[in-house]
Amino acid sequence: MSEEEQRTEPRGRLSAEDWEQAALDVLAQSGVAAIAVEALARTLGVTKGSFYWHFPTREALLKSAIDRWEQRDEDQVLAQVEPIADPRERLRELFHRVSREVQSHRIYAALLQASDHPLVQPVIERISRRRLALLTDAYREAGFAARDAAHRARLAYTAYSGFLQLNQRHGMPRMDHEEYEAYVDHVITTLVPA
Amino acid sequence: MSEEEQRTEPRGRLSAEDWEQAALDVLAQSGVAAIAVEALARTLGVTKGSFYWHFPTREALLKSAIDRWEQRDEDQVLAQVEPIADPRERLRELFHRVSREVQSHRIYAALLQASDHPLVQPVIERISRRRLALLTDAYREAGFAARDAAHRARLAYTAYSGFLQLNQRHGMPRMDHEEYEAYVDHVITTLVPA
DNA sequence: ACCCAACCATACTTGTGCGTATGGTTGATG
DNA sequence: CATCAACCATACGCACAAGTATGGTTGGGT
């Protein structure tokens, strides 16, 4: 979680997807509340007149953008991790991947912070269930009893969420790259059975 | 984290503290954004005219209320846990206490969710530092090397934050009382050295 | 060349919540 | 019992962001 990413605002006419992408960028950097149609219009070089041609309402944009992200992200995670046969190795890889991604986790963190919003609450719930199930299955395959697997998965997932919460946006004493790597290793050796 | 708590709205004239307490109640249940002066006035049975006698602005109320909570909460935690001599026992007690408190953690969770707010950001930062230091010290006393102690403390604290985030307000598959106890035990045996 | 659908600008209306202005009520105190 | 400070009500003003109404522009197909 070190590099920066930036979208290039499209020149010329816009499509609904352009608005969704712009919304996701703002979401990643400033949270759900910062997604305002006039502000978005400014960054896209147009006015709200354009927006309300593509979407009936701000909520509609939010929904489309978030759904688009959820789809992309979920496919990506599953494709990268599911094929790994050994469950311990799969868990380690999962932790490592998660520790290196940037934009997608920024968005998840932003959604997490706005999880009282009626539109994002079900998204968070779906994602939590899916990822928790992914972890739980891996732990079971790794030899954990059903209950312990569920608990360990929950622990891992809450640690992940809490980390996003406390680091990305503010909060904790920051770590440099080297210490961050050491931390990730510590987490893996603590939470993944040898 | 199972019982409910409720403040009784005071009859008769109000003081600044009454407003602060009401604000904290709303904060615990509905988050920072829900602290609105007209809404608060309604629940207190008065109008905004009253509010602006006690406080110059909404932000001032927020600051006072949060500061009051931070003070109370910090004193309480430290008083209850610091006297325990054995570091492992202290850690276990800490986890258990944290798992049973309600209102104070609701408030912390609410603040966590609003940690991009300029007024709560420094509060979260202070609290994170203090609690992280508390944990780190305990792990060091328990025999961890400096680096490992810091990492384990961070893991424990992020798990705590993430748990609050994902449970209290929404998100994860909910647990009944018995399973919750089992989960806490799992966390303790996983994160506290035997 | 023209025309229509896609796209955008301008100028509104509306709702919400903070803050202000001003005057009324109450209770402790001399 | 009179008075003054503490407390509260009512009625505003104002800013900000969403949404609406309406008309203008642009480009690709015929």
GROMACS .gro file of C-alpha atoms (C1' of nucleotides) in nm:
model
  448
    1MET     CA    1   0.000   0.000   0.000
    2SER     CA    2   0.247   0.257  -0.113
    3GLU     CA    3   0.209   0.358  -0.476
    4GLU     CA    4  -0.039   0.616  -0.596
    5GLU     CA    5  -0.302   0.570  -0.862
    6GLN     CA    6  -0.480   0.835  -1.060
    7ARG     CA    7  -0.742   0.827  -1.326
    8THR     CA    8  -0.721   1.062  -1.619
    9GLU     CA    9  -1.040   1.258  -1.666
   10PRO     CA   10  -1.176   1.192  -2.013
   11ARG     CA   11  -1.196   1.471  -2.267
   12GLY     CA   12  -1.497   1.514  -2.491
   13ARG     CA   13  -1.841   1.369  -2.424
   14LEU     CA   14  -1.899   1.154  -2.123
   15SER     CA   15  -2.070   0.823  -2.058
   16ALA     CA   16  -2.228   0.686  -1.744
   17GLU     CA   17  -1.915   0.481  -1.686
   18ASP     CA   18  -1.702   0.794  -1.679
   19TRP     CA   19  -1.915   0.930  -1.398
   20GLU     CA   20  -1.896   0.601  -1.212
   21GLN     CA   21  -1.519   0.592  -1.240
   22ALA     CA   22  -1.490   0.950  -1.124
   23ALA     CA   23  -1.717   0.868  -0.832
   24LEU     CA   24  -1.499   0.572  -0.736
   25ASP     CA   25  -1.189   0.790  -0.744
   26VAL     CA   26  -1.346   1.043  -0.514
   27LEU     CA   27  -1.477   0.762  -0.297
   28ALA     CA   28  -1.129   0.616  -0.258
   29GLN     CA   29  -0.979   0.946  -0.162
   30SER     CA   30  -1.245   1.132   0.029
   31GLY     CA   31  -1.526   0.897   0.119
   32VAL     CA   32  -1.890   0.857   0.030
   33ALA     CA   33  -1.997   1.198   0.154
   34ALA     CA   34  -1.753   1.364  -0.085
   35ILE     CA   35  -1.935   1.225  -0.385
   36ALA     CA   36  -2.130   1.537  -0.483
   37VAL     CA   37  -2.262   1.585  -0.830
   38GLU     CA   38  -2.152   1.944  -0.878
   39ALA     CA   39  -1.804   1.868  -0.750
   40LEU     CA   40  -1.780   1.567  -0.980
   41ALA     CA   41  -1.902   1.775  -1.270
   42ARG     CA   42  -1.628   2.027  -1.206
   43THR     CA   43  -1.354   1.764  -1.203
   44LEU     CA   44  -1.498   1.622  -1.525
   45GLY     CA   45  -1.510   1.963  -1.687
   46VAL     CA   46  -1.889   1.977  -1.726
   47THR     CA   47  -2.193   2.089  -1.525
   48LYS     CA   48  -2.473   1.907  -1.346
   49GLY     CA   49  -2.684   1.933  -1.658
   50SER     CA   50  -2.471   1.652  -1.793
   51PHE     CA   51  -2.499   1.439  -1.484
   52TYR     CA   52  -2.876   1.435  -1.472
   53TRP     CA   53  -2.888   1.314  -1.824
   54HIS     CA   54  -2.691   1.000  -1.733
   55PHE     CA   55  -2.842   0.936  -1.390
   56PRO     CA   56  -3.178   1.011  -1.236
   57THR     CA   57  -3.027   1.086  -0.896
   58ARG     CA   58  -2.709   1.091  -0.692
   59GLU     CA   59  -2.809   0.769  -0.518
   60ALA     CA   60  -2.832   0.599  -0.856
   61LEU     CA   61  -2.475   0.695  -0.933
   62LEU     CA   62  -2.361   0.571  -0.594
   63LYS     CA   63  -2.532   0.240  -0.648
   64SER     CA   64  -2.397   0.190  -0.998
   65ALA     CA   65  -2.044   0.286  -0.901
   66ILE     CA   66  -2.035   0.066  -0.594
   67ASP     CA   67  -2.189  -0.228  -0.775
   68ARG     CA   68  -1.934  -0.194  -1.051
   69TRP     CA   69  -1.651  -0.194  -0.799
   70GLU     CA   70  -1.792  -0.486  -0.604
   71GLN     CA   71  -1.815  -0.693  -0.917
   72ARG     CA   72  -1.465  -0.613  -1.041
   73ASP     CA   73  -1.305  -0.657  -0.702
   74GLU     CA   74  -1.474  -0.981  -0.617
   75ASP     CA   75  -1.384  -1.142  -0.948
   76GLN     CA   76  -1.028  -1.033  -0.910
   77VAL     CA   77  -0.978  -1.162  -0.556
   78LEU     CA   78  -1.138  -1.495  -0.624
   79ALA     CA   79  -0.950  -1.550  -0.948
   80GLN     CA   80  -0.616  -1.478  -0.788
   81VAL     CA   81  -0.653  -1.680  -0.474
   82GLU     CA   82  -0.896  -1.963  -0.527
   83PRO     CA   83  -0.674  -2.174  -0.756
   84ILE     CA   84  -0.409  -2.219  -0.485
   85ALA     CA   85  -0.449  -2.574  -0.362
   86ASP     CA   86  -0.271  -2.573  -0.028
   87PRO     CA   87  -0.493  -2.387   0.219
   88ARG     CA   88  -0.205  -2.252   0.430
   89GLU     CA   89  -0.033  -2.124   0.122
   90ARG     CA   90  -0.361  -1.976   0.005
   91LEU     CA   91  -0.403  -1.790   0.332
   92ARG     CA   92  -0.051  -1.656   0.322
   93GLU     CA   93  -0.097  -1.543  -0.034
   94LEU     CA   94  -0.425  -1.379   0.059
   95PHE     CA   95  -0.260  -1.181   0.335
   96HIS     CA   96   0.024  -1.078   0.111
   97ARG     CA   97  -0.203  -0.969  -0.170
   98VAL     CA   98  -0.419  -0.773   0.064
   99SER     CA   99  -0.113  -0.604   0.206
  100ARG     CA  100  -0.003  -0.478  -0.134
  101GLU     CA  101  -0.318  -0.370  -0.313
  102VAL     CA  102  -0.405  -0.005  -0.295
  103GLN     CA  103  -0.701   0.149  -0.471
  104SER     CA  104  -0.946  -0.133  -0.414
  105HIS     CA  105  -0.875  -0.133  -0.042
  106ARG     CA  106  -0.907   0.239  -0.022
  107ILE     CA  107  -1.254   0.202  -0.160
  108TYR     CA  108  -1.340  -0.077   0.077
  109ALA     CA  109  -1.212   0.135   0.366
  110ALA     CA  110  -1.426   0.427   0.251
  111LEU     CA  111  -1.732   0.205   0.230
  112LEU     CA  112  -1.656   0.063   0.570
  113GLN     CA  113  -1.660   0.413   0.710
  114ALA     CA  114  -1.995   0.487   0.557
  115SER     CA  115  -2.149   0.155   0.647
  116ASP     CA  116  -2.443   0.324   0.812
  117HIS     CA  117  -2.551   0.452   0.472
  118PRO     CA  118  -2.852   0.248   0.356
  119LEU     CA  119  -2.696   0.194   0.015
  120VAL     CA  120  -2.360   0.065   0.129
  121GLN     CA  121  -2.473  -0.135   0.430
  122PRO     CA  122  -2.588  -0.433   0.221
  123VAL     CA  123  -2.269  -0.417   0.017
  124ILE     CA  124  -2.051  -0.437   0.325
  125GLU     CA  125  -2.265  -0.719   0.451
  126ARG     CA  126  -2.232  -0.918   0.130
  127ILE     CA  127  -1.858  -0.866   0.106
  128SER     CA  128  -1.804  -0.952   0.471
  129ARG     CA  129  -1.997  -1.273   0.436
  130ARG     CA  130  -1.813  -1.377   0.122
  131ARG     CA  131  -1.466  -1.303   0.252
  132LEU     CA  132  -1.540  -1.452   0.588
  133ALA     CA  133  -1.657  -1.768   0.414
  134LEU     CA  134  -1.342  -1.771   0.203
  135LEU     CA  135  -1.126  -1.751   0.513
  136THR     CA  136  -1.332  -1.998   0.709
  137ASP     CA  137  -1.309  -2.256   0.432
  138ALA     CA  138  -0.935  -2.213   0.408
  139TYR     CA  139  -0.892  -2.262   0.781
  140ARG     CA  140  -1.112  -2.570   0.777
  141GLU     CA  141  -0.912  -2.717   0.495
  142ALA     CA  142  -0.603  -2.637   0.696
  143GLY     CA  143  -0.727  -2.864   0.970
  144PHE     CA  144  -0.921  -2.633   1.201
  145ALA     CA  145  -1.241  -2.758   1.359
  146ALA     CA  146  -1.551  -2.580   1.227
  147ARG     CA  147  -1.585  -2.350   1.524
  148ASP     CA  148  -1.219  -2.260   1.547
  149ALA     CA  149  -1.205  -2.199   1.175
  150ALA     CA  150  -1.493  -1.954   1.199
  151HIS     CA  151  -1.334  -1.778   1.492
  152ARG     CA  152  -0.991  -1.754   1.337
  153ALA     CA  153  -1.142  -1.628   1.014
  154ARG     CA  154  -1.334  -1.365   1.204
  155LEU     CA  155  -1.022  -1.259   1.386
  156ALA     CA  156  -0.827  -1.229   1.064
  157TYR     CA  157  -1.099  -1.038   0.890
  158THR     CA  158  -1.157  -0.793   1.171
  159ALA     CA  159  -0.783  -0.734   1.193
  160TYR     CA  160  -0.787  -0.653   0.824
  161SER     CA  161  -1.077  -0.414   0.856
  162GLY     CA  162  -0.934  -0.248   1.162
  163PHE     CA  163  -0.603  -0.204   0.993
  164LEU     CA  164  -0.759  -0.030   0.698
  165GLN     CA  165  -0.958   0.189   0.930
  166LEU     CA  166  -0.668   0.299   1.143
  167ASN     CA  167  -0.400   0.337   0.882
  168GLN     CA  168  -0.513   0.444   0.539
  169ARG     CA  169  -0.698   0.748   0.649
  170HIS     CA  170  -0.527   0.856   0.972
  171GLY     CA  171  -0.493   0.735   1.328
  172MET     CA  172  -0.202   0.518   1.413
  173PRO     CA  173   0.168   0.579   1.423
  174ARG     CA  174   0.270   0.522   1.067
  175MET     CA  175   0.516   0.256   0.958
  176ASP     CA  176   0.782   0.274   0.693
  177HIS     CA  177   0.799   0.013   0.422
  178GLU     CA  178   1.039  -0.219   0.599
  179GLU     CA  179   0.848  -0.223   0.926
  180TYR     CA  180   0.527  -0.275   0.737
  181GLU     CA  181   0.666  -0.587   0.576
  182ALA     CA  182   0.779  -0.712   0.915
  183TYR     CA  183   0.432  -0.647   1.051
  184VAL     CA  184   0.266  -0.843   0.774
  185ASP     CA  185   0.500  -1.132   0.843
  186HIS     CA  186   0.415  -1.118   1.209
  187VAL     CA  187   0.046  -1.129   1.132
  188ILE     CA  188   0.091  -1.423   0.901
  189THR     CA  189   0.294  -1.629   1.144
  190THR     CA  190   0.047  -1.545   1.420
  191LEU     CA  191  -0.273  -1.617   1.232
  192VAL     CA  192  -0.172  -1.884   0.982
  193PRO     CA  193  -0.074  -2.221   1.125
  194ALA     CA  194   0.277  -2.333   1.035
  195MET     CA  195  -2.179  -0.627   2.460
  196SER     CA  196  -2.537  -0.728   2.506
  197GLU     CA  197  -2.724  -0.511   2.757
  198GLU     CA  198  -2.886  -0.184   2.669
  199GLU     CA  199  -2.824   0.151   2.834
  200GLN     CA  200  -3.042   0.457   2.825
  201ARG     CA  201  -3.012   0.801   2.971
  202THR     CA  202  -3.318   0.968   3.119
  203GLU     CA  203  -3.374   1.310   2.972
  204PRO     CA  204  -3.370   1.564   3.253
  205ARG     CA  205  -3.685   1.764   3.334
  206GLY     CA  206  -3.669   2.131   3.413
  207ARG     CA  207  -3.382   2.362   3.322
  208LEU     CA  208  -3.082   2.224   3.142
  209SER     CA  209  -2.710   2.261   3.186
  210ALA     CA  210  -2.427   2.227   2.936
  211GLU     CA  211  -2.361   1.880   3.073
  212ASP     CA  212  -2.712   1.770   2.992
  213TRP     CA  213  -2.656   1.864   2.630
  214GLU     CA  214  -2.322   1.686   2.627
  215GLN     CA  215  -2.474   1.371   2.768
  216ALA     CA  216  -2.757   1.381   2.517
  217ALA     CA  217  -2.503   1.430   2.242
  218LEU     CA  218  -2.307   1.127   2.360
  219ASP     CA  219  -2.622   0.916   2.362
  220VAL     CA  220  -2.702   1.013   2.007
  221LEU     CA  221  -2.340   0.962   1.913
  222ALA     CA  222  -2.343   0.609   2.050
  223GLN     CA  223  -2.657   0.518   1.865
  224SER     CA  224  -2.648   0.709   1.541
  225GLY     CA  225  -2.303   0.854   1.488
  226VAL     CA  226  -2.149   1.197   1.470
  227ALA     CA  227  -2.358   1.319   1.180
  228ALA     CA  228  -2.675   1.257   1.378
  229ILE     CA  229  -2.577   1.511   1.640
  230ALA     CA  230  -2.797   1.795   1.523
  231VAL     CA  231  -2.897   2.075   1.751
  232GLU     CA  232  -3.262   2.089   1.661
  233ALA     CA  233  -3.299   1.714   1.693
  234LEU     CA  234  -3.123   1.719   2.029
  235ALA     CA  235  -3.344   2.003   2.143
  236ARG     CA  236  -3.652   1.800   2.058
  237THR     CA  237  -3.538   1.499   2.257
  238LEU     CA  238  -3.459   1.729   2.549
  239GLY     CA  239  -3.797   1.895   2.526
  240VAL     CA  240  -3.668   2.244   2.442
  241THR     CA  241  -3.579   2.445   2.132
  242LYS     CA  242  -3.252   2.563   1.980
  243GLY     CA  243  -3.287   2.888   2.167
  244SER     CA  244  -3.174   2.696   2.471
  245PHE     CA  245  -2.882   2.530   2.298
  246TYR     CA  246  -2.721   2.849   2.177
  247TRP     CA  247  -2.724   2.987   2.525
  248HIS     CA  248  -2.505   2.699   2.646
  249PHE     CA  249  -2.281   2.663   2.341
  250PRO     CA  250  -2.160   2.904   2.077
  251THR     CA  251  -2.179   2.642   1.805
  252ARG     CA  252  -2.247   2.279   1.725
  253GLU     CA  253  -1.876   2.210   1.695
  254ALA     CA  254  -1.827   2.338   2.047
  255LEU     CA  255  -2.079   2.085   2.176
  256LEU     CA  256  -1.910   1.809   1.983
  257LYS     CA  257  -1.574   1.898   2.124
  258SER     CA  258  -1.697   1.923   2.483
  259ALA     CA  259  -1.891   1.600   2.465
  260ILE     CA  260  -1.609   1.404   2.309
  261ASP     CA  261  -1.351   1.545   2.546
  262ARG     CA  262  -1.571   1.455   2.840
  263TRP     CA  263  -1.606   1.100   2.714
  264GLU     CA  264  -1.237   1.064   2.638
  265GLN     CA  265  -1.147   1.171   2.988
  266ARG     CA  266  -1.398   0.945   3.162
  267ASP     CA  267  -1.319   0.645   2.946
  268GLU     CA  268  -0.946   0.675   2.971
  269ASP     CA  269  -0.948   0.708   3.348
  270GLN     CA  270  -1.174   0.409   3.377
  271VAL     CA  271  -0.972   0.178   3.154
  272LEU     CA  272  -0.643   0.265   3.313
  273ALA     CA  273  -0.775   0.236   3.667
  274GLN     CA  274  -0.921  -0.106   3.604
  275VAL     CA  275  -0.633  -0.262   3.421
  276GLU     CA  276  -0.307  -0.099   3.517
  277PRO     CA  277  -0.287  -0.239   3.873
  278ILE     CA  278  -0.274  -0.598   3.748
  279ALA     CA  279   0.086  -0.706   3.793
  280ASP     CA  280   0.117  -1.009   3.568
  281PRO     CA  281   0.124  -0.886   3.208
  282ARG     CA  282  -0.044  -1.193   3.061
  283GLU     CA  283  -0.319  -1.172   3.315
  284ARG     CA  284  -0.348  -0.801   3.243
  285LEU     CA  285  -0.390  -0.866   2.873
  286ARG     CA  286  -0.653  -1.131   2.928
  287GLU     CA  287  -0.841  -0.903   3.163
  288LEU     CA  288  -0.819  -0.623   2.910
  289PHE     CA  289  -0.970  -0.839   2.638
  290HIS     CA  290  -1.244  -0.958   2.868
  291ARG     CA  291  -1.334  -0.609   2.985
  292VAL     CA  292  -1.340  -0.481   2.635
  293SER     CA  293  -1.566  -0.765   2.533
  294ARG     CA  294  -1.826  -0.679   2.794
  295GLU     CA  295  -1.847  -0.301   2.798
  296VAL     CA  296  -2.117  -0.147   2.587
  297GLN     CA  297  -2.183   0.222   2.573
  298SER     CA  298  -1.825   0.340   2.577
  299HIS     CA  299  -1.735   0.112   2.289
  300ARG     CA  300  -2.035   0.220   2.092
  301ILE     CA  301  -1.907   0.573   2.118
  302TYR     CA  302  -1.558   0.471   2.020
  303ALA     CA  303  -1.700   0.287   1.721
  304ALA     CA  304  -1.899   0.593   1.620
  305LEU     CA  305  -1.591   0.813   1.646
  306LEU     CA  306  -1.394   0.561   1.447
  307GLN     CA  307  -1.649   0.588   1.172
  308ALA     CA  308  -1.623   0.963   1.165
  309SER     CA  309  -1.247   0.974   1.191
  310ASP     CA  310  -1.222   1.198   0.889
  311HIS     CA  311  -1.393   1.471   1.083
  312PRO     CA  312  -1.133   1.731   1.182
  313LEU     CA  313  -1.257   1.735   1.539
  314VAL     CA  314  -1.247   1.362   1.603
  315GLN     CA  315  -0.935   1.278   1.406
  316PRO     CA  316  -0.697   1.395   1.681
  317VAL     CA  317  -0.906   1.216   1.942
  318ILE     CA  318  -0.881   0.888   1.757
  319GLU     CA  319  -0.512   0.945   1.716
  320ARG     CA  320  -0.455   1.010   2.085
  321ILE     CA  321  -0.660   0.712   2.195
  322SER     CA  322  -0.495   0.482   1.944
  323ARG     CA  323  -0.152   0.585   2.061
  324ARG     CA  324  -0.235   0.541   2.427
  325ARG     CA  325  -0.399   0.204   2.391
  326LEU     CA  326  -0.137   0.078   2.152
  327ALA     CA  327   0.127   0.180   2.405
  328LEU     CA  328  -0.063   0.005   2.680
  329LEU     CA  329  -0.072  -0.317   2.480
  330THR     CA  330   0.285  -0.289   2.363
  331ASP     CA  331   0.410  -0.247   2.718
  332ALA     CA  332   0.213  -0.547   2.835
  333TYR     CA  333   0.353  -0.765   2.556
  334ARG     CA  334   0.706  -0.648   2.630
  335GLU     CA  335   0.663  -0.732   2.995
  336ALA     CA  336   0.529  -1.067   2.887
  337GLY     CA  337   0.861  -1.139   2.720
  338PHE     CA  338   0.814  -1.020   2.364
  339ALA     CA  339   1.100  -0.845   2.187
  340ALA     CA  340   1.034  -0.478   2.122
  341ARG     CA  341   0.943  -0.523   1.760
  342ASP     CA  342   0.724  -0.827   1.813
  343ALA     CA  343   0.551  -0.658   2.101
  344ALA     CA  344   0.466  -0.360   1.883
  345HIS     CA  345   0.340  -0.585   1.606
  346ARG     CA  346   0.130  -0.804   1.830
  347ALA     CA  347  -0.015  -0.498   1.998
  348ARG     CA  348  -0.104  -0.353   1.662
  349LEU     CA  349  -0.266  -0.677   1.557
  350ALA     CA  350  -0.471  -0.692   1.874
  351TYR     CA  351  -0.579  -0.333   1.849
  352THR     CA  352  -0.677  -0.349   1.484
  353ALA     CA  353  -0.874  -0.665   1.556
  354TYR     CA  354  -1.056  -0.477   1.827
  355SER     CA  355  -1.133  -0.182   1.603
  356GLY     CA  356  -1.238  -0.401   1.315
  357PHE     CA  357  -1.463  -0.601   1.539
  358LEU     CA  358  -1.640  -0.291   1.660
  359GLN     CA  359  -1.675  -0.170   1.306
  360LEU     CA  360  -1.821  -0.488   1.168
  361ASN     CA  361  -2.044  -0.593   1.451
  362GLN     CA  362  -2.196  -0.315   1.653
  363ARG     CA  363  -2.345  -0.129   1.369
  364HIS     CA  364  -2.406  -0.390   1.097
  365GLY     CA  365  -2.211  -0.616   0.871
  366MET     CA  366  -2.117  -0.957   0.990
  367PRO     CA  367  -2.318  -1.266   1.071
  368ARG     CA  368  -2.421  -1.204   1.426
  369MET     CA  369  -2.328  -1.429   1.713
  370ASP     CA  370  -2.535  -1.536   2.008
  371HIS     CA  371  -2.402  -1.492   2.358
  372GLU     CA  372  -2.247  -1.835   2.388
  373GLU     CA  373  -2.064  -1.819   2.058
  374TYR     CA  374  -1.945  -1.471   2.139
  375GLU     CA  375  -1.785  -1.595   2.459
  376ALA     CA  376  -1.618  -1.874   2.265
  377TYR     CA  377  -1.490  -1.623   2.014
  378VAL     CA  378  -1.339  -1.404   2.284
  379ASP     CA  379  -1.165  -1.708   2.429
  380HIS     CA  380  -1.029  -1.796   2.087
  381VAL     CA  381  -0.893  -1.447   2.044
  382ILE     CA  382  -0.729  -1.453   2.384
  383THR     CA  383  -0.562  -1.789   2.334
  384THR     CA  384  -0.448  -1.681   1.990
  385LEU     CA  385  -0.313  -1.340   2.080
  386VAL     CA  386  -0.202  -1.378   2.441
  387PRO     CA  387   0.092  -1.613   2.503
  388ALA     CA  388   0.014  -1.898   2.736
  389DA     C1'  389  -2.734   1.941  -4.620
  390DC     C1'  390  -3.015   1.805  -4.258
  391DC     C1'  391  -3.189   1.602  -3.866
  392DC     C1'  392  -3.247   1.364  -3.453
  393DA     C1'  393  -3.070   1.166  -3.058
  394DA     C1'  394  -2.722   1.217  -2.734
  395DC     C1'  395  -2.515   1.528  -2.457
  396DC     C1'  396  -2.449   1.963  -2.205
  397DA     C1'  397  -2.532   2.469  -1.998
  398DT     C1'  398  -2.798   2.805  -1.741
  399DA     C1'  399  -3.111   2.936  -1.433
  400DC     C1'  400  -3.411   2.829  -1.144
  401DT     C1'  401  -3.677   2.576  -0.694
  402DT     C1'  402  -3.655   2.331  -0.271
  403DG     C1'  403  -3.516   2.120   0.158
  404DT     C1'  404  -3.227   2.100   0.546
  405DG     C1'  405  -2.970   2.247   0.924
  406DC     C1'  406  -2.668   2.607   1.128
  407DG     C1'  407  -2.658   3.031   1.332
  408DT     C1'  408  -2.874   3.512   1.482
  409DA     C1'  409  -3.191   3.851   1.676
  410DT     C1'  410  -3.492   3.955   2.004
  411DG     C1'  411  -3.793   3.918   2.357
  412DG     C1'  412  -4.026   3.635   2.724
  413DT     C1'  413  -4.010   3.348   3.173
  414DT     C1'  414  -3.824   3.180   3.616
  415DG     C1'  415  -3.595   3.148   4.051
  416DA     C1'  416  -3.258   3.285   4.385
  417DT     C1'  417  -3.102   3.691   4.632
  418DG     C1'  418  -3.077   4.140   4.865
  419DC     C1'  419  -4.119   4.204   4.636
  420DA     C1'  420  -3.817   4.360   4.302
  421DT     C1'  421  -3.451   4.260   4.019
  422DC     C1'  422  -3.113   4.046   3.756
  423DA     C1'  423  -2.893   3.669   3.567
  424DA     C1'  424  -2.985   3.230   3.384
  425DC     C1'  425  -3.253   2.998   3.075
  426DC     C1'  426  -3.579   2.934   2.690
  427DA     C1'  427  -3.919   3.036   2.264
  428DT     C1'  428  -4.015   3.231   1.816
  429DA     C1'  429  -3.903   3.393   1.399
  430DC     C1'  430  -3.587   3.501   1.107
  431DG     C1'  431  -3.150   3.487   0.764
  432DC     C1'  432  -2.829   3.219   0.508
  433DA     C1'  433  -2.544   2.861   0.280
  434DC     C1'  434  -2.511   2.449   0.051
  435DA     C1'  435  -2.631   2.068  -0.228
  436DA     C1'  436  -2.998   1.806  -0.475
  437DG     C1'  437  -3.307   1.811  -0.820
  438DT     C1'  438  -3.600   2.051  -1.220
  439DA     C1'  439  -3.706   2.311  -1.641
  440DT     C1'  440  -3.573   2.446  -2.055
  441DG     C1'  441  -3.313   2.540  -2.427
  442DG     C1'  442  -2.867   2.503  -2.673
  443DT     C1'  443  -2.483   2.225  -2.913
  444DT     C1'  444  -2.264   1.839  -3.153
  445DG     C1'  445  -2.192   1.446  -3.446
  446DG     C1'  446  -2.300   1.047  -3.712
  447DG     C1'  447  -2.639   0.840  -4.026
  448DT     C1'  448  -2.927   0.912  -4.452
   0.00000   0.00000   0.00000
